[in-house]
CSV table of C-alpha atoms in Angstrom, one decimal:
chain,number,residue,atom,x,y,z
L,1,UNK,CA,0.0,0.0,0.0
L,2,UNK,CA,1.4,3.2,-0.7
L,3,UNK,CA,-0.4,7.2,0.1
L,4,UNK,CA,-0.2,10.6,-1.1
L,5,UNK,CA,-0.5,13.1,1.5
L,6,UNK,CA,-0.7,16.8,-0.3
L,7,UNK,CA,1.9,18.8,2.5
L,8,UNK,CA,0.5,22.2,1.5
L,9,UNK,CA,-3.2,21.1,3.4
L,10,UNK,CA,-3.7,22.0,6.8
L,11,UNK,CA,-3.6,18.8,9.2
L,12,UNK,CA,-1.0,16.9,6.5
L,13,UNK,CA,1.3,16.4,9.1
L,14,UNK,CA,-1.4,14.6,11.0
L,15,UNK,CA,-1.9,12.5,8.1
L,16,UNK,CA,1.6,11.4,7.6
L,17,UNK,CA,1.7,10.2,11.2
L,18,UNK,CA,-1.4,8.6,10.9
L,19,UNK,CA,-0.7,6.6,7.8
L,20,UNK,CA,2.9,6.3,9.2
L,21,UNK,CA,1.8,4.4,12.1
L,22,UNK,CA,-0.8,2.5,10.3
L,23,UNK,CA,2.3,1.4,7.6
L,24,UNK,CA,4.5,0.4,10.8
L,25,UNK,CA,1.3,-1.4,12.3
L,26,UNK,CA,0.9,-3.6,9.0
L,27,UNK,CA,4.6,-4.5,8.6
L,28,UNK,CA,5.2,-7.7,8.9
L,29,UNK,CA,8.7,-7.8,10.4
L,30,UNK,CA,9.3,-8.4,13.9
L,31,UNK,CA,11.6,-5.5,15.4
L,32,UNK,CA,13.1,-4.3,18.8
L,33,UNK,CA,13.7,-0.5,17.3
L,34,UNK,CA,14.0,2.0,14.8
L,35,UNK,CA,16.4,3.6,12.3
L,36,UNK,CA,15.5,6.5,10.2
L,37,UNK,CA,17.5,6.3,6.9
L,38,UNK,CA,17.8,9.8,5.8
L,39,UNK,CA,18.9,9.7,2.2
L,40,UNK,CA,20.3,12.3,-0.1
L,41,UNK,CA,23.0,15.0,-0.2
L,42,UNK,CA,23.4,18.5,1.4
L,43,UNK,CA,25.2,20.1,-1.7
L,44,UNK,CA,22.5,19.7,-3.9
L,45,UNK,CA,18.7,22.0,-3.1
L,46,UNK,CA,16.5,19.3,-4.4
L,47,UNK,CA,18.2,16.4,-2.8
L,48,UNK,CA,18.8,17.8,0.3
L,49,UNK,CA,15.5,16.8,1.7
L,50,UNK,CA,16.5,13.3,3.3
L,51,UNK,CA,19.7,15.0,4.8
L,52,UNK,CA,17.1,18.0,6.6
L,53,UNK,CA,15.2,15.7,7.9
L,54,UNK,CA,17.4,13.4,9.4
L,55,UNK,CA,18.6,16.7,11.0
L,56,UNK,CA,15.1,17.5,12.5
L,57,UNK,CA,15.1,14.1,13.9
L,58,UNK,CA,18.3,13.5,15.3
L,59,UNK,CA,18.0,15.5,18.5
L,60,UNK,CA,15.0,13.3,19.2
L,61,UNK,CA,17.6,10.2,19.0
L,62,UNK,CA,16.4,7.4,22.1
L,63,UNK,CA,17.3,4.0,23.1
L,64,UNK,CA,15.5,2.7,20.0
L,65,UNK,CA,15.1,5.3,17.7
L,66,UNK,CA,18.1,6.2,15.0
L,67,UNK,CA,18.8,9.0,12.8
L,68,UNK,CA,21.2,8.0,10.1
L,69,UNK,CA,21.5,11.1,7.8
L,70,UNK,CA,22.0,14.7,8.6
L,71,UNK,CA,23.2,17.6,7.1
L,72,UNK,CA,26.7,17.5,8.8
L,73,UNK,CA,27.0,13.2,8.2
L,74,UNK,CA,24.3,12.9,4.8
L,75,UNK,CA,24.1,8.9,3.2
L,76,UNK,CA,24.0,9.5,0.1
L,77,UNK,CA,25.1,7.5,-3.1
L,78,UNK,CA,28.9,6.9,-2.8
L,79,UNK,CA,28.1,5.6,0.5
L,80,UNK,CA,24.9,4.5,0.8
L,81,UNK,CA,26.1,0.7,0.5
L,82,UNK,CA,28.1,1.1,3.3
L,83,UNK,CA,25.8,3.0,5.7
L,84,UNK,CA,23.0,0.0,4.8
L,85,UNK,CA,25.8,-2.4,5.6
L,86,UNK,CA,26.4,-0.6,8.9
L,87,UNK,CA,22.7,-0.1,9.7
L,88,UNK,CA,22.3,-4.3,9.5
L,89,UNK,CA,25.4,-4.9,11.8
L,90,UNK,CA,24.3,-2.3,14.3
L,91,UNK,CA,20.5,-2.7,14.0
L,92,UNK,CA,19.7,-6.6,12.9
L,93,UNK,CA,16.4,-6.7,14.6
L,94,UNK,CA,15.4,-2.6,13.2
L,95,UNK,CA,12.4,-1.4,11.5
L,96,UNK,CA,14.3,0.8,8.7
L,97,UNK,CA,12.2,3.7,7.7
L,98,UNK,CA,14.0,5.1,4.5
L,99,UNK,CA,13.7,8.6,3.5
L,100,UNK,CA,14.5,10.7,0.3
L,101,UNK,CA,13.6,13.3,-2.1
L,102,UNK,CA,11.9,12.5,-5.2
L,103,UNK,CA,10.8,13.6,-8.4
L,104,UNK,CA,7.2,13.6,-10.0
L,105,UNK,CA,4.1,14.9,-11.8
L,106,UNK,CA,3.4,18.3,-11.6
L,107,UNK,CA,0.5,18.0,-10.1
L,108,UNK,CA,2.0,15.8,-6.9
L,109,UNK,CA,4.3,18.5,-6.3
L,110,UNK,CA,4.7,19.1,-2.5
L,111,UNK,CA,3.1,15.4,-2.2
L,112,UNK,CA,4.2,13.4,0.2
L,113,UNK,CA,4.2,8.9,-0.7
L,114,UNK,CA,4.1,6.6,2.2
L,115,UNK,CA,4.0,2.8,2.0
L,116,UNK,CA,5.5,-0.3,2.8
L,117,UNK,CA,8.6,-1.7,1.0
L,118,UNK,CA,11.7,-0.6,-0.2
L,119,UNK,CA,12.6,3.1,-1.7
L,120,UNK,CA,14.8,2.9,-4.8
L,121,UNK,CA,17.3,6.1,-4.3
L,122,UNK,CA,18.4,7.5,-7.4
L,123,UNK,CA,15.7,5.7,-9.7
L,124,UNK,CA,14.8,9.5,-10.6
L,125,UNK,CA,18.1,10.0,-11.6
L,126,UNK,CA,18.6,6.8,-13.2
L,127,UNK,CA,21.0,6.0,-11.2
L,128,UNK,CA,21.3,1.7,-9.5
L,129,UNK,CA,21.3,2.1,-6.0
L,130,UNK,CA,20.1,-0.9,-4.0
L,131,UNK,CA,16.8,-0.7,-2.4
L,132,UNK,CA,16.9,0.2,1.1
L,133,UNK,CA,14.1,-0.1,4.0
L,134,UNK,CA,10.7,-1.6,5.5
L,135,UNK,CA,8.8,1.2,4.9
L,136,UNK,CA,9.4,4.1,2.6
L,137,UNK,CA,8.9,8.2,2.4
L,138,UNK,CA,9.2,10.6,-0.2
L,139,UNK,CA,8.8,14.2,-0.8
L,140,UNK,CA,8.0,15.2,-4.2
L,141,UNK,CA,10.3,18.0,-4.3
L,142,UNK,CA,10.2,18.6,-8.4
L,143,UNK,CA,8.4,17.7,-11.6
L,144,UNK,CA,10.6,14.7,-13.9
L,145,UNK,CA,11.2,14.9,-17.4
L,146,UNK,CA,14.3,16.3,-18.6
L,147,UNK,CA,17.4,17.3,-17.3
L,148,UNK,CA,16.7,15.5,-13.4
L,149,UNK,CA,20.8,16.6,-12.7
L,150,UNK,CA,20.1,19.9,-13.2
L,151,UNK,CA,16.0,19.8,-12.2
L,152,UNK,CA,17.2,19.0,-8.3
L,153,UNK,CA,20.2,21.6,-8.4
L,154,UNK,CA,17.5,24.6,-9.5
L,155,UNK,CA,14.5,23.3,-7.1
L,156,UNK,CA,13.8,25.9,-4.5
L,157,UNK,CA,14.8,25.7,-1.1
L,158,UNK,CA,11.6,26.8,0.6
L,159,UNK,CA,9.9,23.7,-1.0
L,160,UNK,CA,12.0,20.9,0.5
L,161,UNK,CA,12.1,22.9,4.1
L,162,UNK,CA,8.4,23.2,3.9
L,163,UNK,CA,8.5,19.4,2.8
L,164,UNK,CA,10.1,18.5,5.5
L,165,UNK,CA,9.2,20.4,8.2
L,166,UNK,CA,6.0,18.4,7.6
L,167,UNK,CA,7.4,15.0,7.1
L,168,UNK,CA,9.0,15.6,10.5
L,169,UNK,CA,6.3,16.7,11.9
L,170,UNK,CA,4.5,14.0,11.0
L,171,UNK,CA,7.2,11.1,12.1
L,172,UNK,CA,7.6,13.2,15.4
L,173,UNK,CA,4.1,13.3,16.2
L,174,UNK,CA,4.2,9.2,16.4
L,175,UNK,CA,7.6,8.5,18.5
L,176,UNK,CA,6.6,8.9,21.9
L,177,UNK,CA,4.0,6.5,21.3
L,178,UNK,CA,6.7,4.2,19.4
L,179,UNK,CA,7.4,2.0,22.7
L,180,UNK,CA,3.5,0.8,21.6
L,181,UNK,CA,4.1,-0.2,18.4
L,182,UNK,CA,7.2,-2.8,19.4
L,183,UNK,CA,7.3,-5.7,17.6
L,184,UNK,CA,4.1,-4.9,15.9
């Protein structure tokens, strides 16, 4: 199952949590915690988006939950293999919520997609990442077509902040209430 949440209506952020939490609820994985995969690079506007809001989350770090991707330590493609190795060493029993910027229709612009499964980072690039997490997030951050290189360096900033200040929002709103959902 995969959503659209539009992140320009009022209550979106309320949304995302609520579908986020019904995603975690239907995943069929047993787990003891979880790690945030914040994907995408802080030198480049439009792909910036994972590494923002991996830094949003990080100060809400806990015994179970993990931020991997900031703006000061981004995963992004020359070491995203690695940080997923990483992830599975430190984490084996964790419910890997991956997180990254993508491209899309003009009309889902400023859309936010939630659902189970892997993300494919890069596919908007065409570039052949590996799939990475449980449960995926996007934020729409541009419209594809031509030129996607050059599309994410001239996206505005204000879109991806506004992106993800409701993205985080949204995740925030669920972790206190994430010891409840334990092995779900």
């Amino acid at each position: 199952m995969a959503f659209y949440i539009d992140s320009n209506k009022t209550g979106s952020s309320g949304e995302i949590a609520y579908l986020l939490k019904k995603c975690i609820l239907h995943c069929p994985k047993k787990w003891t915690e979880i790690v945030f995969l914040c994907i995408g690079s802080d030198r480049i506007t439009g792909d910036c988006l994972g590494p923002y809001i991996g830094h949003l989350l990080h100060p809400h770090e806990s015994p179970r939950i993990f931020v991997y991707g900031t703006l000061s330590d981004p995963v992004h493609a020359l070491n995203l293999e690695k940080s997923s190795r990483l992830i599975g060493q430190l984490h084996p029993h964790a419910l890997v919520i991956a997180i990254d910027a993508s491209l899309g229709q003009k009309k889902h612009l400023g859309y936010v997609t939630i659902g189970n499964g892997a993300l494919y980072p890069g596919a908007g690039v065409q570039k052949n990442l590996p799939p990475v997490g449980d449960i995926h997030i996007t934020g729409i951050v541009n419209i594809a077509g031509m030129l996607e290189h050059l599309t994410l360096q001239t996206t505005r900033l204000s879109t991806v902040v506004a992106l993800a200040d409701v993205i985080a929002g949204g995740i925030l709103k669920i972790l206190p209430a994430e010891t409840d959902m334990i092995s779900c």
